[in-house]
Amino acid sequence: MTVIQVAESLGRMFYMVSPKATTFLTQQEVPPYVSEATPWFLIFIFAELGYYVFKNKRKGLRRQDGKWDQGKYRMNDTIGSLGAGSIQQMSRFFLGSLQMVTYNYIWDHYKIEAIAFSTFKLSTCEYYNVSTALRQSLVQTYTSFLFNLPLALVFSPAQFAVHTQLNLLYQFWIHTEIVPRLGWLEYIINTPSAHRLHHGRNPYCIDKNYAGTLIIWDRMFGTYADERVYPEVVARKEDEEPVSYGLTHPINTFDPVAIQLGHFKHIWNMLWATPGLGNKFKVVFYGPGWHPGVPRLGLLSEIPDVDLKNPPVKYDPVLPSKFNYYIAVQFTIVMVVGSLLLAEGYKILPLWQTQFISVMFLISLVALSKVMDAKPYGLKAELTRTLGIFFMAEFVARSGYYEQTYWERRSTLMVADTFFVSSLFLGWNIYKLGPNWATVVPAGKAKDQKVKTN
């Protein structure tokens, strides 16, 4: 990869591209820009972590304890974000590219005129860092594209495929608290400051700053608001109001299924509890704050206020250190498998094997989330997963059902050994600690922070 190619790749993260280099005749010619950007995702994450370690004197990495400048990065939250993004990407192995199939149909049958080239998201996360950008919605992928379909009347599928990717990549770097306001650029493009407000649960943040790349649309249609933490926005220090991130009613879990589908459970419960067919229709199609007797988008007065002196406590269950190390190792294994599948694996594996690995990826994230949520049954759920993978790997390696080379068989046996050791670790802790495995004795009562046993 040449220096110019590296520069072009980095430029795509900021939508700084050459029209000539990003113009293609067919959709099949369009490179997978999002997949190719994976190294930049990791570089940005480690750069931001480096800032909090060195420049910020580790304040942002401390567990939140009633201060606004703490709790910027936590491992469990980052795992939740990375997992959600991977699930969203793997969904195409089951549903296909519904968006592009529909778009192509409209372009082929109803296009008005071809144009040479064109420039053209509810967050559950209580943290705001670049890893948050990877917490992509599975359902949104297969619903929000409907609003883009009119573009097919004038823009080719190739142009659409290019710019939907560039628009998504641009929104990665703006998920950070490190970058302040950017002066006159605040009037034109979506910036970290503008997008921070979009993720807020404060009443003044609700339904604001929807922009992807250009903030001009929010300014034109009255949905723009400024962060209330800068002298040019608020006249008095006492009027400052930092953004508190996440949902107005937090879901308090790292379960990827709950993260992706939790709001639909709320809609379903509301649907049954609300009387009248017309009102049931409104439950589905009106704003999330709607209920009978209020406007379409609900009332801001019903949004809980944020206590500025006592910032909302972020969901961050305390686990014994050994389980945090265990989660880090297991998640690394899961992400390596997932990354290989998304990068090249799906091209060479049969579809059913790709789908099977994707299902196992989801099961792994769910099982690990039960440990991160400190559920009493968390270790048992994870033990079920590790034993399942151990037995599958043993079967593949020793049954002869699958033809393998010597080194492929040795690698499969290594996988089996890894998950056998993991199962021993989990089984021993279940036996010794029981359902209270996550309970930690306060520091003042035990010098070594031992786990309380039954």
GROMACS .gro file of C-alpha atoms in nm:
model
  454
    1MET     CA    1   0.000   0.000   0.000
    2THR     CA    2   0.155   0.329  -0.110
    3VAL     CA    3   0.159   0.654   0.089
    4ILE     CA    4  -0.099   0.799  -0.149
    5GLN     CA    5  -0.331   0.502  -0.096
    6VAL     CA    6  -0.296   0.538   0.283
    7ALA     CA    7  -0.376   0.910   0.254
    8GLU     CA    8  -0.680   0.836   0.036
    9SER     CA    9  -0.798   0.573   0.283
   10LEU     CA   10  -0.764   0.818   0.574
   11GLY     CA   11  -0.934   1.089   0.371
   12ARG     CA   12  -1.243   0.871   0.330
   13MET     CA   13  -1.286   0.879   0.710
   14PHE     CA   14  -1.348   1.255   0.676
   15TYR     CA   15  -1.538   1.244   0.343
   16MET     CA   16  -1.235   1.403   0.176
   17VAL     CA   17  -1.238   1.221  -0.157
   18SER     CA   18  -1.181   1.283  -0.523
   19PRO     CA   19  -1.498   1.260  -0.735
   20LYS     CA   20  -1.294   1.088  -1.005
   21ALA     CA   21  -1.159   0.823  -0.764
   22THR     CA   22  -1.506   0.751  -0.622
   23THR     CA   23  -1.704   0.737  -0.948
   24PHE     CA   24  -1.790   0.393  -1.081
   25LEU     CA   25  -2.007   0.265  -1.363
   26THR     CA   26  -2.152  -0.033  -1.175
   27GLN     CA   27  -2.226  -0.118  -0.814
   28GLN     CA   28  -2.002  -0.426  -0.838
   29GLU     CA   29  -1.699  -0.201  -0.894
   30VAL     CA   30  -1.754  -0.011  -0.565
   31PRO     CA   31  -1.492  -0.113  -0.304
   32PRO     CA   32  -1.605  -0.217   0.046
   33TYR     CA   33  -1.487   0.109   0.202
   34VAL     CA   34  -1.632   0.029   0.546
   35SER     CA   35  -1.454  -0.308   0.569
   36GLU     CA   36  -1.131  -0.153   0.442
   37ALA     CA   37  -1.154   0.111   0.717
   38THR     CA   38  -1.120  -0.145   1.001
   39PRO     CA   39  -0.752  -0.054   1.066
   40TRP     CA   40  -0.853   0.312   1.100
   41PHE     CA   41  -1.128   0.217   1.347
   42LEU     CA   42  -0.865   0.048   1.565
   43ILE     CA   43  -0.614   0.332   1.525
   44PHE     CA   44  -0.871   0.594   1.624
   45ILE     CA   45  -0.983   0.389   1.927
   46PHE     CA   46  -0.627   0.337   2.051
   47ALA     CA   47  -0.541   0.703   1.985
   48GLU     CA   48  -0.838   0.816   2.194
   49LEU     CA   49  -0.746   0.570   2.468
   50GLY     CA   50  -0.391   0.705   2.454
   51TYR     CA   51  -0.523   1.055   2.511
   52TYR     CA   52  -0.714   0.947   2.822
   53VAL     CA   53  -0.410   0.755   2.951
   54PHE     CA   54  -0.143   1.021   2.899
   55LYS     CA   55  -0.291   1.364   2.836
   56ASN     CA   56  -0.595   1.328   3.060
   57LYS     CA   57  -0.400   1.157   3.344
   58ARG     CA   58  -0.632   0.853   3.324
   59LYS     CA   59  -0.933   1.049   3.457
   60GLY     CA   60  -1.151   0.936   3.169
   61LEU     CA   61  -1.065   0.571   3.230
   62ARG     CA   62  -1.170   0.574   3.594
   63ARG     CA   63  -1.502   0.425   3.697
   64GLN     CA   64  -1.756   0.705   3.708
   65ASP     CA   65  -1.792   0.836   4.063
   66GLY     CA   66  -2.012   1.143   4.056
   67LYS     CA   67  -1.788   1.351   3.830
   68TRP     CA   68  -1.844   1.461   3.471
   69ASP     CA   69  -1.483   1.401   3.364
   70GLN     CA   70  -1.480   1.032   3.466
   71GLY     CA   71  -1.606   0.716   3.298
   72LYS     CA   72  -1.527   0.796   2.933
   73TYR     CA   73  -1.420   0.440   2.842
   74ARG     CA   74  -1.519   0.106   2.995
   75MET     CA   75  -1.438  -0.236   2.854
   76ASN     CA   76  -1.791  -0.372   2.888
   77ASP     CA   77  -1.942  -0.080   2.700
   78THR     CA   78  -1.682  -0.099   2.423
   79ILE     CA   79  -1.755  -0.471   2.385
   80GLY     CA   80  -2.126  -0.390   2.357
   81SER     CA   81  -2.056  -0.139   2.079
   82LEU     CA   82  -1.817  -0.359   1.882
   83GLY     CA   83  -2.054  -0.653   1.911
   84ALA     CA   84  -2.355  -0.454   1.792
   85GLY     CA   85  -2.166  -0.332   1.488
   86SER     CA   86  -2.051  -0.682   1.397
   87ILE     CA   87  -2.404  -0.823   1.429
   88GLN     CA   88  -2.533  -0.550   1.200
   89GLN     CA   89  -2.269  -0.638   0.941
   90MET     CA   90  -2.339  -1.013   0.967
   91SER     CA   91  -2.712  -0.966   0.915
   92ARG     CA   92  -2.652  -0.950   0.540
   93PHE     CA   93  -2.564  -1.322   0.544
   94PHE     CA   94  -2.930  -1.387   0.629
   95LEU     CA   95  -3.127  -1.101   0.476
   96GLY     CA   96  -2.898  -1.015   0.187
   97SER     CA   97  -2.856  -0.661   0.063
   98LEU     CA   98  -3.226  -0.573   0.072
   99GLN     CA   99  -3.141  -0.205   0.043
  100MET     CA  100  -2.942  -0.238  -0.279
  101VAL     CA  101  -3.183  -0.487  -0.440
  102THR     CA  102  -3.471  -0.242  -0.392
  103TYR     CA  103  -3.262   0.054  -0.499
  104ASN     CA  104  -3.148  -0.124  -0.816
  105TYR     CA  105  -3.507  -0.210  -0.906
  106ILE     CA  106  -3.618   0.153  -0.886
  107TRP     CA  107  -3.311   0.271  -1.081
  108ASP     CA  108  -3.368   0.016  -1.355
  109HIS     CA  109  -3.739   0.088  -1.396
  110TYR     CA  110  -3.810   0.445  -1.290
  111LYS     CA  111  -3.495   0.657  -1.313
  112ILE     CA  112  -3.555   1.007  -1.444
  113GLU     CA  113  -3.206   1.121  -1.538
  114ALA     CA  114  -2.855   1.010  -1.446
  115ILE     CA  115  -2.639   1.262  -1.261
  116ALA     CA  116  -2.263   1.248  -1.298
  117PHE     CA  117  -2.177   1.238  -0.929
  118SER     CA  118  -2.320   1.330  -0.592
  119THR     CA  119  -2.217   1.433  -0.247
  120PHE     CA  120  -2.437   1.317  -0.004
  121LYS     CA  121  -2.948   0.744   1.300
  122LEU     CA  122  -3.171   0.634   1.903
  123SER     CA  123  -2.844   0.557   2.091
  124THR     CA  124  -2.843   0.319   2.389
  125CYS     CA  125  -2.484   0.400   2.486
  126GLU     CA  126  -2.413   0.597   2.807
  127TYR     CA  127  -2.057   0.663   2.692
  128TYR     CA  128  -1.939   0.878   2.406
  129ASN     CA  129  -1.620   0.773   2.234
  130VAL     CA  130  -1.522   0.655   1.888
  131SER     CA  131  -1.616   0.295   1.968
  132THR     CA  132  -1.973   0.418   2.022
  133ALA     CA  133  -1.993   0.486   1.648
  134LEU     CA  134  -1.974   0.112   1.585
  135ARG     CA  135  -2.296   0.048   1.784
  136GLN     CA  136  -2.506   0.023   1.469
  137SER     CA  137  -2.875  -0.065   1.465
  138LEU     CA  138  -2.969  -0.393   1.297
  139VAL     CA  139  -3.331  -0.293   1.239
  140GLN     CA  140  -3.241   0.054   1.111
  141THR     CA  141  -3.036  -0.104   0.834
  142TYR     CA  142  -3.349  -0.263   0.686
  143THR     CA  143  -3.595   0.020   0.747
  144SER     CA  144  -3.432   0.364   0.717
  145PHE     CA  145  -3.316   0.290   0.360
  146LEU     CA  146  -3.680   0.336   0.252
  147PHE     CA  147  -3.631   0.710   0.293
  148ASN     CA  148  -3.335   0.697   0.054
  149LEU     CA  149  -3.522   0.522  -0.226
  150PRO     CA  150  -3.631   0.846  -0.402
  151LEU     CA  151  -3.260   0.901  -0.472
  152ALA     CA  152  -3.282   0.606  -0.713
  153LEU     CA  153  -3.477   0.827  -0.950
  154VAL     CA  154  -3.163   1.026  -1.030
  155PHE     CA  155  -2.856   0.868  -0.867
  156SER     CA  156  -2.711   0.538  -0.989
  157PRO     CA  157  -2.670   0.237  -0.756
  158ALA     CA  158  -2.291   0.281  -0.778
  159GLN     CA  159  -2.312   0.642  -0.660
  160PHE     CA  160  -2.550   0.543  -0.380
  161ALA     CA  161  -2.325   0.255  -0.267
  162VAL     CA  162  -2.022   0.488  -0.255
  163HIS     CA  163  -2.180   0.773  -0.064
  164THR     CA  164  -2.377   0.568   0.188
  165GLN     CA  165  -2.042   0.419   0.291
  166LEU     CA  166  -1.863   0.754   0.301
  167ASN     CA  167  -2.148   0.906   0.502
  168LEU     CA  168  -2.119   0.621   0.753
  169LEU     CA  169  -1.740   0.649   0.774
  170TYR     CA  170  -1.757   1.025   0.830
  171GLN     CA  171  -1.976   0.974   1.138
  172PHE     CA  172  -1.708   0.761   1.306
  173TRP     CA  173  -1.461   1.034   1.401
  174ILE     CA  174  -1.725   1.273   1.537
  175HIS     CA  175  -1.800   1.032   1.824
  176THR     CA  176  -1.548   1.183   2.066
  177GLU     CA  177  -1.541   1.425   2.360
  178ILE     CA  178  -1.182   1.526   2.287
  179VAL     CA  179  -1.253   1.762   1.998
  180PRO     CA  180  -1.406   2.101   2.100
  181ARG     CA  181  -1.622   2.329   1.884
  182LEU     CA  182  -1.478   2.392   1.540
  183GLY     CA  183  -1.567   2.756   1.481
  184TRP     CA  184  -1.737   2.839   1.151
  185LEU     CA  185  -1.746   2.472   1.050
  186GLU     CA  186  -2.024   2.430   1.307
  187TYR     CA  187  -2.253   2.607   1.059
  188ILE     CA  188  -2.184   2.363   0.773
  189ILE     CA  189  -2.077   2.014   0.874
  190ASN     CA  190  -2.171   1.773   1.149
  191THR     CA  191  -1.904   1.809   1.418
  192PRO     CA  192  -1.821   1.625   1.741
  193SER     CA  193  -1.984   1.907   1.938
  194ALA     CA  194  -2.307   1.893   1.737
  195HIS     CA  195  -2.326   1.514   1.745
  196ARG     CA  196  -2.253   1.493   2.117
  197LEU     CA  197  -2.579   1.675   2.175
  198HIS     CA  198  -2.764   1.427   1.951
  199HIS     CA  199  -2.663   1.147   2.192
  200GLY     CA  200  -2.782   1.335   2.502
  201ARG     CA  201  -3.069   1.246   2.738
  202ASN     CA  202  -3.101   1.605   2.867
  203PRO     CA  203  -3.439   1.760   2.771
  204TYR     CA  204  -3.268   2.020   2.550
  205CYS     CA  205  -3.095   1.740   2.354
  206ILE     CA  206  -3.407   1.546   2.258
  207ASP     CA  207  -3.487   1.530   1.883
  208LYS     CA  208  -3.192   1.751   1.788
  209ASN     CA  209  -2.899   1.738   1.544
  210TYR     CA  210  -2.998   1.448   1.320
  211ALA     CA  211  -2.727   1.524   1.064
  212GLY     CA  212  -2.499   1.264   0.911
  213THR     CA  213  -2.244   1.480   0.730
  214LEU     CA  214  -2.399   1.825   0.679
  215ILE     CA  215  -2.550   2.014   0.975
  216ILE     CA  216  -2.713   2.269   0.742
  217TRP     CA  217  -3.028   2.056   0.723
  218ASP     CA  218  -3.085   2.075   1.100
  219ARG     CA  219  -3.032   2.450   1.090
  220MET     CA  220  -3.277   2.483   0.800
  221PHE     CA  221  -3.553   2.268   0.953
  222GLY     CA  222  -3.526   2.388   1.315
  223THR     CA  223  -3.379   2.078   1.475
  224TYR     CA  224  -3.037   2.227   1.556
  225ALA     CA  225  -2.913   2.302   1.908
  226ASP     CA  226  -2.574   2.394   2.061
  227GLU     CA  227  -2.395   2.222   2.347
  228ARG     CA  228  -2.450   2.436   2.656
  229VAL     CA  229  -2.091   2.423   2.776
  230TYR     CA  230  -1.920   2.698   2.576
  231PRO     CA  231  -1.899   3.074   2.652
  232GLU     CA  232  -2.032   3.163   2.306
  233VAL     CA  233  -2.345   2.953   2.377
  234VAL     CA  234  -2.422   3.028   2.743
  235ALA     CA  235  -2.352   3.369   2.895
  236ARG     CA  236  -2.313   3.256   3.255
  237LYS     CA  237  -2.110   2.969   3.402
  238GLU     CA  238  -2.407   2.857   3.612
  239ASP     CA  239  -2.613   2.806   3.295
  240GLU     CA  240  -2.378   2.542   3.158
  241GLU     CA  241  -2.534   2.197   3.115
  242PRO     CA  242  -2.303   1.912   3.008
  243VAL     CA  243  -2.452   1.640   2.793
  244SER     CA  244  -2.554   1.321   2.973
  245TYR     CA  245  -2.543   1.038   2.718
  246GLY     CA  246  -2.782   0.750   2.663
  247LEU     CA  247  -3.154   0.683   2.684
  248THR     CA  248  -3.391   0.878   2.906
  249HIS     CA  249  -3.483   0.538   3.054
  250PRO     CA  250  -3.160   0.328   3.037
  251ILE     CA  251  -3.186  -0.039   2.948
  252ASN     CA  252  -2.899  -0.136   3.184
  253THR     CA  253  -2.766  -0.441   3.002
  254PHE     CA  254  -2.491  -0.540   2.761
  255ASP     CA  255  -2.703  -0.812   2.599
  256PRO     CA  256  -2.679  -0.745   2.223
  257VAL     CA  257  -3.030  -0.879   2.162
  258ALA     CA  258  -3.175  -0.643   2.423
  259ILE     CA  259  -2.970  -0.355   2.283
  260GLN     CA  260  -3.099  -0.419   1.932
  261LEU     CA  261  -3.460  -0.511   2.011
  262GLY     CA  262  -3.531  -0.371   2.360
  263HIS     CA  263  -3.734  -0.077   2.232
  264PHE     CA  264  -3.960  -0.309   2.033
  265LYS     CA  265  -4.047  -0.486   2.357
  266HIS     CA  266  -4.151  -0.147   2.496
  267ILE     CA  267  -4.361  -0.079   2.185
  268TRP     CA  268  -4.527  -0.421   2.213
  269ASN     CA  269  -4.616  -0.362   2.580
  270MET     CA  270  -4.750  -0.015   2.499
  271LEU     CA  271  -4.948  -0.157   2.207
  272TRP     CA  272  -5.139  -0.394   2.433
  273ALA     CA  273  -5.181  -0.145   2.717
  274THR     CA  274  -5.314   0.141   2.499
  275PRO     CA  275  -5.688   0.131   2.422
  276GLY     CA  276  -5.834   0.209   2.078
  277LEU     CA  277  -5.723   0.103   1.730
  278GLY     CA  278  -5.622   0.459   1.636
  279ASN     CA  279  -5.410   0.495   1.948
  280LYS     CA  280  -5.242   0.160   1.881
  281PHE     CA  281  -5.148   0.289   1.537
  282LYS     CA  282  -4.995   0.597   1.699
  283VAL     CA  283  -4.793   0.383   1.943
  284VAL     CA  284  -4.618   0.228   1.642
  285PHE     CA  285  -4.578   0.531   1.417
  286TYR     CA  286  -4.556   0.831   1.653
  287GLY     CA  287  -4.255   0.934   1.862
  288PRO     CA  288  -4.121   0.713   2.142
  289GLY     CA  289  -4.252   0.960   2.402
  290TRP     CA  290  -4.610   0.956   2.272
  291HIS     CA  291  -4.908   0.834   2.475
  292PRO     CA  292  -5.275   0.935   2.463
  293GLY     CA  293  -5.325   1.303   2.538
  294VAL     CA  294  -4.987   1.435   2.429
  295PRO     CA  295  -4.846   1.569   2.096
  296ARG     CA  296  -4.702   1.337   1.829
  297LEU     CA  297  -4.347   1.349   1.967
  298GLY     CA  298  -4.446   1.354   2.335
  299LEU     CA  299  -4.377   1.627   2.590
  300LEU     CA  300  -4.033   1.752   2.681
  301SER     CA  301  -4.168   1.820   3.031
  302GLU     CA  302  -4.197   1.442   3.077
  303ILE     CA  303  -3.827   1.390   3.008
  304PRO     CA  304  -3.639   1.343   3.338
  305ASP     CA  305  -3.410   1.636   3.420
  306VAL     CA  306  -3.037   1.577   3.462
  307ASP     CA  307  -2.894   1.661   3.805
  308LEU     CA  308  -2.591   1.871   3.712
  309LYS     CA  309  -2.433   1.838   4.057
  310ASN     CA  310  -2.475   1.459   4.057
  311PRO     CA  311  -2.430   1.318   3.705
  312PRO     CA  312  -2.642   1.008   3.629
  313VAL     CA  313  -2.459   0.694   3.734
  314LYS     CA  314  -2.363   0.490   3.429
  315TYR     CA  315  -2.440   0.120   3.415
  316ASP     CA  316  -2.111  -0.049   3.500
  317PRO     CA  317  -2.137  -0.367   3.714
  318VAL     CA  318  -1.830  -0.439   3.926
  319LEU     CA  319  -1.670  -0.777   3.860
  320PRO     CA  320  -1.371  -0.950   4.020
  321SER     CA  321  -1.060  -0.882   3.812
  322LYS     CA  322  -1.015  -1.243   3.700
  323PHE     CA  323  -1.351  -1.234   3.522
  324ASN     CA  324  -1.263  -0.907   3.349
  325TYR     CA  325  -0.945  -1.072   3.217
  326TYR     CA  326  -1.147  -1.374   3.112
  327ILE     CA  327  -1.399  -1.157   2.924
  328ALA     CA  328  -1.119  -0.966   2.748
  329VAL     CA  329  -0.954  -1.288   2.625
  330GLN     CA  330  -1.279  -1.452   2.514
  331PHE     CA  331  -1.404  -1.141   2.338
  332THR     CA  332  -1.073  -1.108   2.155
  333ILE     CA  333  -1.117  -1.463   2.025
  334VAL     CA  334  -1.476  -1.391   1.921
  335MET     CA  335  -1.380  -1.069   1.741
  336VAL     CA  336  -1.089  -1.231   1.557
  337VAL     CA  337  -1.326  -1.498   1.423
  338GLY     CA  338  -1.588  -1.238   1.338
  339SER     CA  339  -1.339  -1.009   1.164
  340LEU     CA  340  -1.198  -1.294   0.954
  341LEU     CA  341  -1.549  -1.394   0.854
  342LEU     CA  342  -1.647  -1.041   0.753
  343ALA     CA  343  -1.320  -0.975   0.572
  344GLU     CA  344  -1.265  -1.285   0.361
  345GLY     CA  345  -1.426  -1.590   0.522
  346TYR     CA  346  -1.773  -1.541   0.377
  347LYS     CA  347  -1.625  -1.543   0.026
  348ILE     CA  348  -1.482  -1.895   0.054
  349LEU     CA  349  -1.718  -2.069   0.299
  350PRO     CA  350  -2.054  -2.219   0.202
  351LEU     CA  351  -2.345  -1.996   0.302
  352TRP     CA  352  -2.468  -2.236   0.571
  353GLN     CA  353  -2.127  -2.235   0.740
  354THR     CA  354  -2.112  -1.855   0.726
  355GLN     CA  355  -2.458  -1.837   0.883
  356PHE     CA  356  -2.364  -2.095   1.149
  357ILE     CA  357  -2.054  -1.899   1.252
  358SER     CA  358  -2.264  -1.581   1.264
  359VAL     CA  359  -2.516  -1.749   1.496
  360MET     CA  360  -2.233  -1.874   1.719
  361PHE     CA  361  -2.092  -1.520   1.720
  362LEU     CA  362  -2.426  -1.388   1.851
  363ILE     CA  363  -2.454  -1.668   2.109
  364SER     CA  364  -2.103  -1.586   2.230
  365LEU     CA  365  -2.186  -1.218   2.274
  366VAL     CA  366  -2.507  -1.300   2.461
  367ALA     CA  367  -2.327  -1.543   2.695
  368LEU     CA  368  -2.047  -1.295   2.766
  369SER     CA  369  -2.303  -1.020   2.826
  370LYS     CA  370  -2.459  -1.228   3.105
  371VAL     CA  371  -2.120  -1.232   3.276
  372MET     CA  372  -2.069  -0.858   3.220
  373ASP     CA  373  -2.420  -0.796   3.358
  374ALA     CA  374  -2.318  -0.995   3.669
  375LYS     CA  375  -2.621  -1.222   3.637
  376PRO     CA  376  -2.631  -1.504   3.899
  377TYR     CA  377  -2.653  -1.752   3.610
  378GLY     CA  378  -2.390  -1.569   3.403
  379LEU     CA  379  -2.109  -1.821   3.456
  380LYS     CA  380  -2.342  -2.112   3.381
  381ALA     CA  381  -2.453  -1.952   3.055
  382GLU     CA  382  -2.091  -1.898   2.953
  383LEU     CA  383  -1.999  -2.255   3.058
  384THR     CA  384  -2.273  -2.387   2.830
  385ARG     CA  385  -2.118  -2.195   2.541
  386THR     CA  386  -1.757  -2.302   2.604
  387LEU     CA  387  -1.854  -2.669   2.645
  388GLY     CA  388  -2.057  -2.653   2.326
  389ILE     CA  389  -1.763  -2.514   2.128
  390PHE     CA  390  -1.527  -2.768   2.289
  391PHE     CA  391  -1.741  -3.065   2.185
  392MET     CA  392  -1.793  -2.927   1.834
  393ALA     CA  393  -1.420  -2.873   1.785
  394GLU     CA  394  -1.344  -3.224   1.914
  395PHE     CA  395  -1.600  -3.372   1.676
  396VAL     CA  396  -1.460  -3.184   1.376
  397ALA     CA  397  -1.101  -3.282   1.461
  398ARG     CA  398  -1.147  -3.648   1.550
  399SER     CA  399  -1.456  -3.778   1.371
  400GLY     CA  400  -1.314  -3.773   1.021
  401TYR     CA  401  -1.646  -3.633   0.900
  402TYR     CA  402  -1.463  -3.328   0.764
  403GLU     CA  403  -1.153  -3.370   0.554
  404GLN     CA  404  -0.867  -3.171   0.710
  405THR     CA  405  -0.497  -3.128   0.655
  406TYR     CA  406  -0.259  -3.205   0.940
  407TRP     CA  407  -0.226  -2.838   1.040
  408GLU     CA  408  -0.599  -2.773   1.010
  409ARG     CA  409  -0.662  -3.063   1.246
  410ARG     CA  410  -0.396  -2.938   1.490
  411SER     CA  411  -0.554  -2.590   1.484
  412THR     CA  412  -0.899  -2.737   1.552
  413LEU     CA  413  -0.760  -2.936   1.846
  414MET     CA  414  -0.599  -2.616   1.978
  415VAL     CA  415  -0.942  -2.452   1.971
  416ALA     CA  416  -1.084  -2.749   2.161
  417ASP     CA  417  -0.805  -2.725   2.421
  418THR     CA  418  -0.863  -2.351   2.465
  419PHE     CA  419  -1.232  -2.394   2.537
  420PHE     CA  420  -1.171  -2.699   2.756
  421VAL     CA  421  -0.944  -2.489   2.979
  422SER     CA  422  -1.205  -2.211   2.975
  423SER     CA  423  -1.470  -2.462   3.085
  424LEU     CA  424  -1.249  -2.583   3.372
  425PHE     CA  425  -1.201  -2.221   3.487
  426LEU     CA  426  -1.575  -2.153   3.478
  427GLY     CA  427  -1.672  -2.485   3.636
  428TRP     CA  428  -1.432  -2.434   3.928
  429ASN     CA  429  -1.563  -2.085   3.997
  430ILE     CA  430  -1.926  -2.201   3.976
  431TYR     CA  431  -1.847  -2.477   4.227
  432LYS     CA  432  -1.657  -2.247   4.466
  433LEU     CA  433  -1.862  -1.927   4.439
  434GLY     CA  434  -2.212  -2.029   4.336
  435PRO     CA  435  -2.464  -1.762   4.228
  436ASN     CA  436  -2.280  -1.494   4.431
  437TRP     CA  437  -1.974  -1.516   4.207
  438ALA     CA  438  -1.984  -1.144   4.123
  439THR     CA  439  -2.013  -1.016   4.481
  440VAL     CA  440  -1.696  -0.837   4.591
  441VAL     CA  441  -1.600  -0.770   4.953
  442PRO     CA  442  -1.536  -0.391   5.001
  443ALA     CA  443  -1.170  -0.290   5.016
  444GLY     CA  444  -1.194  -0.189   5.381
  445LYS     CA  445  -1.301  -0.540   5.482
  446ALA     CA  446  -1.057  -0.745   5.278
  447LYS     CA  447  -0.712  -0.640   5.169
  448ASP     CA  448  -0.707  -0.874   4.872
  449GLN     CA  449  -1.060  -0.795   4.745
  450LYS     CA  450  -1.162  -1.160   4.765
  451VAL     CA  451  -1.487  -1.283   4.616
  452LYS     CA  452  -1.752  -1.361   4.873
  453THR     CA  453  -1.845  -1.730   4.870
  454ASN     CA  454  -2.161  -1.905   4.979
   0.00000   0.00000   0.00000
